[in-house]
Short mmCIF file of C-alpha atoms in Angstrom, two decimals:
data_model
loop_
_atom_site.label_atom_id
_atom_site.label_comp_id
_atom_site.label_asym_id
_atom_site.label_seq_id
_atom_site.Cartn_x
_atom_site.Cartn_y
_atom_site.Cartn_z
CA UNK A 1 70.29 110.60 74.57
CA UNK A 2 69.96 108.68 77.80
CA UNK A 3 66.84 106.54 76.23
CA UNK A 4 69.17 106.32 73.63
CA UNK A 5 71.66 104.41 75.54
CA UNK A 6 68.89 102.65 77.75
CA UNK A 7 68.03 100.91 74.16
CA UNK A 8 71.41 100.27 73.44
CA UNK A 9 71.97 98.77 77.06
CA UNK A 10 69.72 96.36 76.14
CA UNK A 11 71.17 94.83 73.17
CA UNK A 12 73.72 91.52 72.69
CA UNK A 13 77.45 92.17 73.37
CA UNK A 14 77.89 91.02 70.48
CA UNK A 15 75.77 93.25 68.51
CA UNK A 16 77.12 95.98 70.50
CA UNK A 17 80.45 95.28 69.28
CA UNK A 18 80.30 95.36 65.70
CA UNK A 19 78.61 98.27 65.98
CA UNK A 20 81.02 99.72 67.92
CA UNK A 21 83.87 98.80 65.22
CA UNK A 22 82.03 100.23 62.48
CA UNK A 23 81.80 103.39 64.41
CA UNK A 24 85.40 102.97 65.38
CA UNK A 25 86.65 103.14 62.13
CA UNK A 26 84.22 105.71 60.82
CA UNK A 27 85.51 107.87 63.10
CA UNK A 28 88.92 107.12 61.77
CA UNK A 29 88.01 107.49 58.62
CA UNK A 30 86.46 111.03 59.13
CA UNK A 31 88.86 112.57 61.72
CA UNK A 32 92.33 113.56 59.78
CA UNK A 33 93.01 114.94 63.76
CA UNK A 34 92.43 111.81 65.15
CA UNK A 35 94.13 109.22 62.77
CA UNK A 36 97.45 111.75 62.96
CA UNK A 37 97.47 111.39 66.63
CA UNK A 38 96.68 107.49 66.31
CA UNK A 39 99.55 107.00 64.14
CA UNK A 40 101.86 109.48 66.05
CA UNK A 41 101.20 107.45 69.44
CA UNK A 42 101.58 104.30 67.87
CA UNK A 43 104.79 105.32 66.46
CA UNK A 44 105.85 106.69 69.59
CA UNK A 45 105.77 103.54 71.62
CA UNK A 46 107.82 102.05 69.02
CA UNK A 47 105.47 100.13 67.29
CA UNK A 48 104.60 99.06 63.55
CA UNK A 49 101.33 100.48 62.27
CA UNK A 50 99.98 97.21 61.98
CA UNK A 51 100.39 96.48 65.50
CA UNK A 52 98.28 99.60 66.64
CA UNK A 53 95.82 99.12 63.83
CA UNK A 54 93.24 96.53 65.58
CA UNK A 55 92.96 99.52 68.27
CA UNK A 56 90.45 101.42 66.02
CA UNK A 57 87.94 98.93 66.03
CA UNK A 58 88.72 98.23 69.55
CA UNK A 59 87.94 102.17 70.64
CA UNK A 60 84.52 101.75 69.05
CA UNK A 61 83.79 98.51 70.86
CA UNK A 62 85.03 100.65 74.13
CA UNK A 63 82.31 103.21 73.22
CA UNK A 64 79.44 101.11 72.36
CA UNK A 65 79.82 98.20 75.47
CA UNK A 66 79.48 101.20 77.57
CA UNK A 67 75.83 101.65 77.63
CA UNK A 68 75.57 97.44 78.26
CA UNK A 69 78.40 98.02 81.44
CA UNK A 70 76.84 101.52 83.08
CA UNK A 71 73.30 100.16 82.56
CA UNK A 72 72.80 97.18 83.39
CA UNK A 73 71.07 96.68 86.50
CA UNK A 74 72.92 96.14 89.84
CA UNK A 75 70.98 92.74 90.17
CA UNK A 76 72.76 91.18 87.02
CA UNK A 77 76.29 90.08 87.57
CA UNK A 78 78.83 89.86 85.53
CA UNK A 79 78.56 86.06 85.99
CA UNK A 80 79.85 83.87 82.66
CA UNK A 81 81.05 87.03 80.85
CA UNK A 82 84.13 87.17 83.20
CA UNK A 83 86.94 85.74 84.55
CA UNK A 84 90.10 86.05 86.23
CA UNK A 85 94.16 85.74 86.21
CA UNK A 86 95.94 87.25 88.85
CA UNK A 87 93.03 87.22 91.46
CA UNK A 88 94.90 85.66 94.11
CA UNK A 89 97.45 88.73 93.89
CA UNK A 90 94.43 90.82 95.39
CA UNK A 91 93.84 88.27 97.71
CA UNK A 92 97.69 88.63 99.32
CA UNK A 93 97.54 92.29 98.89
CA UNK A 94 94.11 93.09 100.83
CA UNK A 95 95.31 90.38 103.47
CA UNK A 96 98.11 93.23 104.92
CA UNK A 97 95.41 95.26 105.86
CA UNK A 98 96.91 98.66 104.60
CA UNK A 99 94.55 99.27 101.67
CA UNK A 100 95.37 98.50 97.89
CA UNK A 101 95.17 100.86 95.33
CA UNK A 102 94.77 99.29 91.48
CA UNK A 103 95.95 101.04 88.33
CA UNK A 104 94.62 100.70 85.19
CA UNK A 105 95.57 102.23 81.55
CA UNK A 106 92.96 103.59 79.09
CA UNK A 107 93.42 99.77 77.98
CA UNK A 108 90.69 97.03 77.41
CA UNK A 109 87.21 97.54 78.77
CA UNK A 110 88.66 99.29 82.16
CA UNK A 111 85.01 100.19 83.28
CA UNK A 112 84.76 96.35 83.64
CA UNK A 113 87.32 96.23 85.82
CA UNK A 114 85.96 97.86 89.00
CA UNK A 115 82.47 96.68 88.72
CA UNK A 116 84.82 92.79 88.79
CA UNK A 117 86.13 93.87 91.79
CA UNK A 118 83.24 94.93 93.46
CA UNK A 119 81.35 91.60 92.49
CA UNK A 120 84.06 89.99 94.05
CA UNK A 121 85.43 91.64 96.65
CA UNK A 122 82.88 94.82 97.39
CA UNK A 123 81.63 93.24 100.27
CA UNK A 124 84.26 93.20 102.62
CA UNK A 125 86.54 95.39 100.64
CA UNK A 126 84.44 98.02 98.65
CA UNK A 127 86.55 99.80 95.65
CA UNK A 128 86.40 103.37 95.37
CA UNK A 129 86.87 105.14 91.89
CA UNK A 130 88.15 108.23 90.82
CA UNK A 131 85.92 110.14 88.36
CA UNK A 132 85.61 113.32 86.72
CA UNK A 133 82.27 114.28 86.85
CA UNK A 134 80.22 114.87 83.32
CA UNK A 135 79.64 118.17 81.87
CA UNK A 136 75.85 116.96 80.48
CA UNK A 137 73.20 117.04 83.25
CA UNK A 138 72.01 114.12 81.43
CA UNK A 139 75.32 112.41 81.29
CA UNK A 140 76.03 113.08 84.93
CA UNK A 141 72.34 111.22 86.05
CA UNK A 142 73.43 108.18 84.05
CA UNK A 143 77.43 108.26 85.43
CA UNK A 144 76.00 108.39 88.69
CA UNK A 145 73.44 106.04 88.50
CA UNK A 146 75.77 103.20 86.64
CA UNK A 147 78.37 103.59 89.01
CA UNK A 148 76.68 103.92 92.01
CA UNK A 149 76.59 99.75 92.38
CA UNK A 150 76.81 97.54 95.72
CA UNK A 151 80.59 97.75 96.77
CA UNK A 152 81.46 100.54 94.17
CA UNK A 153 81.90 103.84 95.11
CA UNK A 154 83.37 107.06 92.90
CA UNK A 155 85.26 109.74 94.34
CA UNK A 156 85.17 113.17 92.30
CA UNK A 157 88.36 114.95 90.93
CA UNK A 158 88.54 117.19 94.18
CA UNK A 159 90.02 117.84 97.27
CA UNK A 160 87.21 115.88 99.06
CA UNK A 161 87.68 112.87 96.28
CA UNK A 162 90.89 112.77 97.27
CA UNK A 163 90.21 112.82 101.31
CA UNK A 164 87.94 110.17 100.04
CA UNK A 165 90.31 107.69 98.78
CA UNK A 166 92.95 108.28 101.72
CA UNK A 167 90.26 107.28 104.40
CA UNK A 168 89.24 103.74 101.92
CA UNK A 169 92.72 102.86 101.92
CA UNK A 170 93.58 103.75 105.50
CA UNK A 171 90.37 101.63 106.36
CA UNK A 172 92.10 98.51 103.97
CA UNK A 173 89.88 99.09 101.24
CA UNK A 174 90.75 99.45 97.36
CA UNK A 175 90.92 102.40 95.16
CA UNK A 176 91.40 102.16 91.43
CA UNK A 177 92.90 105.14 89.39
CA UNK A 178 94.04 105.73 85.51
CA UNK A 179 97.30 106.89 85.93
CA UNK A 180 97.59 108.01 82.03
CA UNK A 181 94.89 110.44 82.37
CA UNK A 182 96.46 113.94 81.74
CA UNK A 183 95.67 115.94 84.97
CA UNK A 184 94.93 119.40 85.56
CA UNK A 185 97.80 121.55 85.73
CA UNK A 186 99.38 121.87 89.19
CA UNK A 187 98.74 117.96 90.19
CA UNK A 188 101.12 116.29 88.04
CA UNK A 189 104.32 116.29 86.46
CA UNK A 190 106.20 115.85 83.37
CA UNK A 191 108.28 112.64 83.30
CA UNK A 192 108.82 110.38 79.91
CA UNK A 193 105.80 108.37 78.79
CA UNK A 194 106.63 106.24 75.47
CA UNK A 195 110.11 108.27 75.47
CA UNK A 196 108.30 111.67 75.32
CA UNK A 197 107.39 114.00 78.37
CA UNK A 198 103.55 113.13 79.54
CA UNK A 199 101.92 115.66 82.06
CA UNK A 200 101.67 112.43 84.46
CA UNK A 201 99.46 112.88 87.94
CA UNK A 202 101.19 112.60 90.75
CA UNK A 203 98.18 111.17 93.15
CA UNK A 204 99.15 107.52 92.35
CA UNK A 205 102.44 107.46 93.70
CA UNK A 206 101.36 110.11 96.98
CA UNK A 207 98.72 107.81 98.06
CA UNK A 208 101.05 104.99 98.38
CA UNK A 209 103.44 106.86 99.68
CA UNK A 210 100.78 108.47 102.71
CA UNK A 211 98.37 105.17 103.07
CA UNK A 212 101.44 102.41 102.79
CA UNK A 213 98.89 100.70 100.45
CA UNK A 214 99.62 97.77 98.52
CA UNK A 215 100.09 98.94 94.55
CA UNK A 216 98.95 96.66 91.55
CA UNK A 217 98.24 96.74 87.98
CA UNK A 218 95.23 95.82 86.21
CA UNK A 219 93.32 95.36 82.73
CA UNK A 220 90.21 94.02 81.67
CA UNK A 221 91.15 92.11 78.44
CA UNK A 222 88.61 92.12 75.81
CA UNK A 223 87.79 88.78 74.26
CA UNK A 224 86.93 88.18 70.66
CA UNK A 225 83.58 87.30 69.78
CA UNK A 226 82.20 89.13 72.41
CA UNK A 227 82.82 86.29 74.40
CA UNK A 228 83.36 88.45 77.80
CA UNK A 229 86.56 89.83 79.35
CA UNK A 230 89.63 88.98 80.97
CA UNK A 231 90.48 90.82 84.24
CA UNK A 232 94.56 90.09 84.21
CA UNK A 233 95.90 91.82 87.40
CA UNK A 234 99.93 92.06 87.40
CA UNK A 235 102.12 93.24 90.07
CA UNK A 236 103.52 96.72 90.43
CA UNK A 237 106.84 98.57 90.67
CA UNK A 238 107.41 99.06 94.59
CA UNK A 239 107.47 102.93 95.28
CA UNK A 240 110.02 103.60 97.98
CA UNK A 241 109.04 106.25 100.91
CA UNK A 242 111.64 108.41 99.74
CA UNK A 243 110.39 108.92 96.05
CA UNK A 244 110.19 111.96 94.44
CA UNK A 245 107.15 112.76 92.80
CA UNK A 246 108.79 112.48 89.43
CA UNK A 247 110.24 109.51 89.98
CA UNK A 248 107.22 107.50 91.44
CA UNK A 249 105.34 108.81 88.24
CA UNK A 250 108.13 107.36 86.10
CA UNK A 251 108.08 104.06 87.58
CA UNK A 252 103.95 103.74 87.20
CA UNK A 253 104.25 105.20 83.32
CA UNK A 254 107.31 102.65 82.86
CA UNK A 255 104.57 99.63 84.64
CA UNK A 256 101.71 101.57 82.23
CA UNK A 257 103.86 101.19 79.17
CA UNK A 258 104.82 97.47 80.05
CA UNK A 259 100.75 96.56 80.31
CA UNK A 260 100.00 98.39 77.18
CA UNK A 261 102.80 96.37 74.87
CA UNK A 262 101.52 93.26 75.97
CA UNK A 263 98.02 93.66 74.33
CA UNK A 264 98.90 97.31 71.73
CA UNK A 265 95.71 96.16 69.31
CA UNK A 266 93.66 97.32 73.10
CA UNK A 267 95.21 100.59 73.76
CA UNK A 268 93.49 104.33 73.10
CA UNK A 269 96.01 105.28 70.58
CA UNK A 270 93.82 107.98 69.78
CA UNK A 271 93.81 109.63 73.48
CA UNK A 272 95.20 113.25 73.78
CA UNK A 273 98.23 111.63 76.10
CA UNK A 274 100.86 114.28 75.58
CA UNK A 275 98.29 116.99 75.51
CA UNK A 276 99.25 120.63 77.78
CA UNK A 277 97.30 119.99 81.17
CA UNK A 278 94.13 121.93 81.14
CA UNK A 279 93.67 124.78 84.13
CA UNK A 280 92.16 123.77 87.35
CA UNK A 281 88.38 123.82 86.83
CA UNK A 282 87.30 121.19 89.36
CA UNK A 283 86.59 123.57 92.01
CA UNK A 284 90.26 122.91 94.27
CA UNK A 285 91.99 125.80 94.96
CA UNK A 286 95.15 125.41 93.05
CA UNK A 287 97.93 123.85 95.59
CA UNK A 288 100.67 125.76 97.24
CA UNK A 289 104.27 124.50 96.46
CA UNK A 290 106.23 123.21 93.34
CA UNK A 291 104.04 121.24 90.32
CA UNK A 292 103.64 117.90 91.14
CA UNK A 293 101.76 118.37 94.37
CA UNK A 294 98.52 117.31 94.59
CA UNK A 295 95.16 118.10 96.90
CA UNK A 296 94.74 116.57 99.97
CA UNK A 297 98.91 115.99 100.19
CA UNK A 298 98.84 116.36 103.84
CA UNK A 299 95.36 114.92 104.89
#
């Protein structure tokens, strides 16, 4: 599998892409599970089919630019394949010295969006991503060695991840998280997502809270014609000190949900979002105190 992608990795975006739509679709086509849930999501968000429809090519592309993004070597930069709106928000945000912390949805190509920042920023202000670590020994080796580039760290799903990211942000660096990722049970909480209850992770809104971090929104846009990406970066709800856990995860799902309807046809329909959290099985002990607290609350 890994020479697999290593062959892939090597082949034009744009080749990659249409690939990746065909296999989008198939997988439509084959999945009764997965087109239900499509449509169901879709419909939830208060959209026309039509609207969410250009998402099941786009999930393919997702798939199939993945092996070109994790494997490509650290040397070649993103260059002519990207560019920027909203850079100068990071600029004013990393100049207050408190850390930033960067939220994207399962939106776009959001693997493109950290390696952008750490082109651009990494070497004064190295990002830090959260990541659950593969299953697949052979999956892991190539996680770890795609993401392992010059000003991009990962953090794992643990209580030491979490230590991890305090310390970047307390040190003024950035941290980027996917705040519609269900999380395990015990470190979220159910607030409204699309107008339904989403298990929603409370970490966002707690590192804020701890770090005084700046808070923004991002997305890497995907352009047509494989003609590169788009990283738009958008500012964020404020999160007041005296936030409840629910309601500093209903203000990030209300920011998620306002990204998302700008650009639907880029979404993961198709993700699991109002799925029951799974158990803890990340190696934390499960956290003392009422759901919605999280690991490493009072580090």
């Amino acid at each position: 599998m890994f020479l697999l992608m290593r062959l892939l990795s090597r082949l034009p975006l744009r080749l990659l892409h249409a690939l990746g739509a065909v296999a989008g679709w198939l997988t439509w086509l084959l999945s009764p599970t997965y087109r239900r849930r499509f449509a169901a999501n879709v419909a939830q968000a208060g959209l026309a089919p039509a609207q969410g429809r250009p998402a099941i090519a786009s999930a393919g592309r997702m798939i199939a630019e993945t092996a070109w993004l994790w494997l490509r070597p650290p040397t070649q930069p993103l260059g002519g394949m990207l560019r920027w709106d909203g850079a100068e928000l990071i600029d004013q945000a990393l100049a207050q010295g408190k850390g930033l912390l960067i939220l994207t949805p399962h939106m776009g190509c959001f693997e493109v969006t950290a390696q952008a920042i750490a082109e651009r920023w990494g070497d004064t202000h190295p990002i830090t991503v959260l990541y659950r670590p593969a299953r697949k020994p052979w999956m892991r080796d190539v996680v770890d060695a795609s993401r392992g580039r010059p000003g991009l760290a990962t953090a794992p799903a643990n209580l030491a991840g979490v230590r991890q990211m305090i310390r970047a942000l307390r040190q003024g660096q950035i941290v980027g998280l996917l705040p519609d990722q269900v999380p395990p049970e015990g470190l979220g909480t159910w607030v409204p997502f699309f107008g339904r209850e989403a298990y929603t992770m409370t970490l966002a809104g707690r590192l804020v809270q701890q770090t005084g971090a700046a808070l923004l929104v991002i997305w890497g846009e995907r352009l047509p014609g494989a003609r590169g990406y788009v990283a738009r970066v958008r500012p964020a709800p404020a999160i007041p000190a005296e936030s409840t856990p629910e309601s500093a995860a209903l203000l990030i799902n209300k920011a998620m949900e306002d990204l998302i309807l700008q650009a639907p046809g880029q979404y993961l329909w198709g993700y699991h979002r109002y799925k029951q959290p799974r158990g803890l099985d990340i190696g934390v002990a499960k956290p003392e105190g009422k759901p919605g607290s999280y690991p490493g609350g009072g580090a």
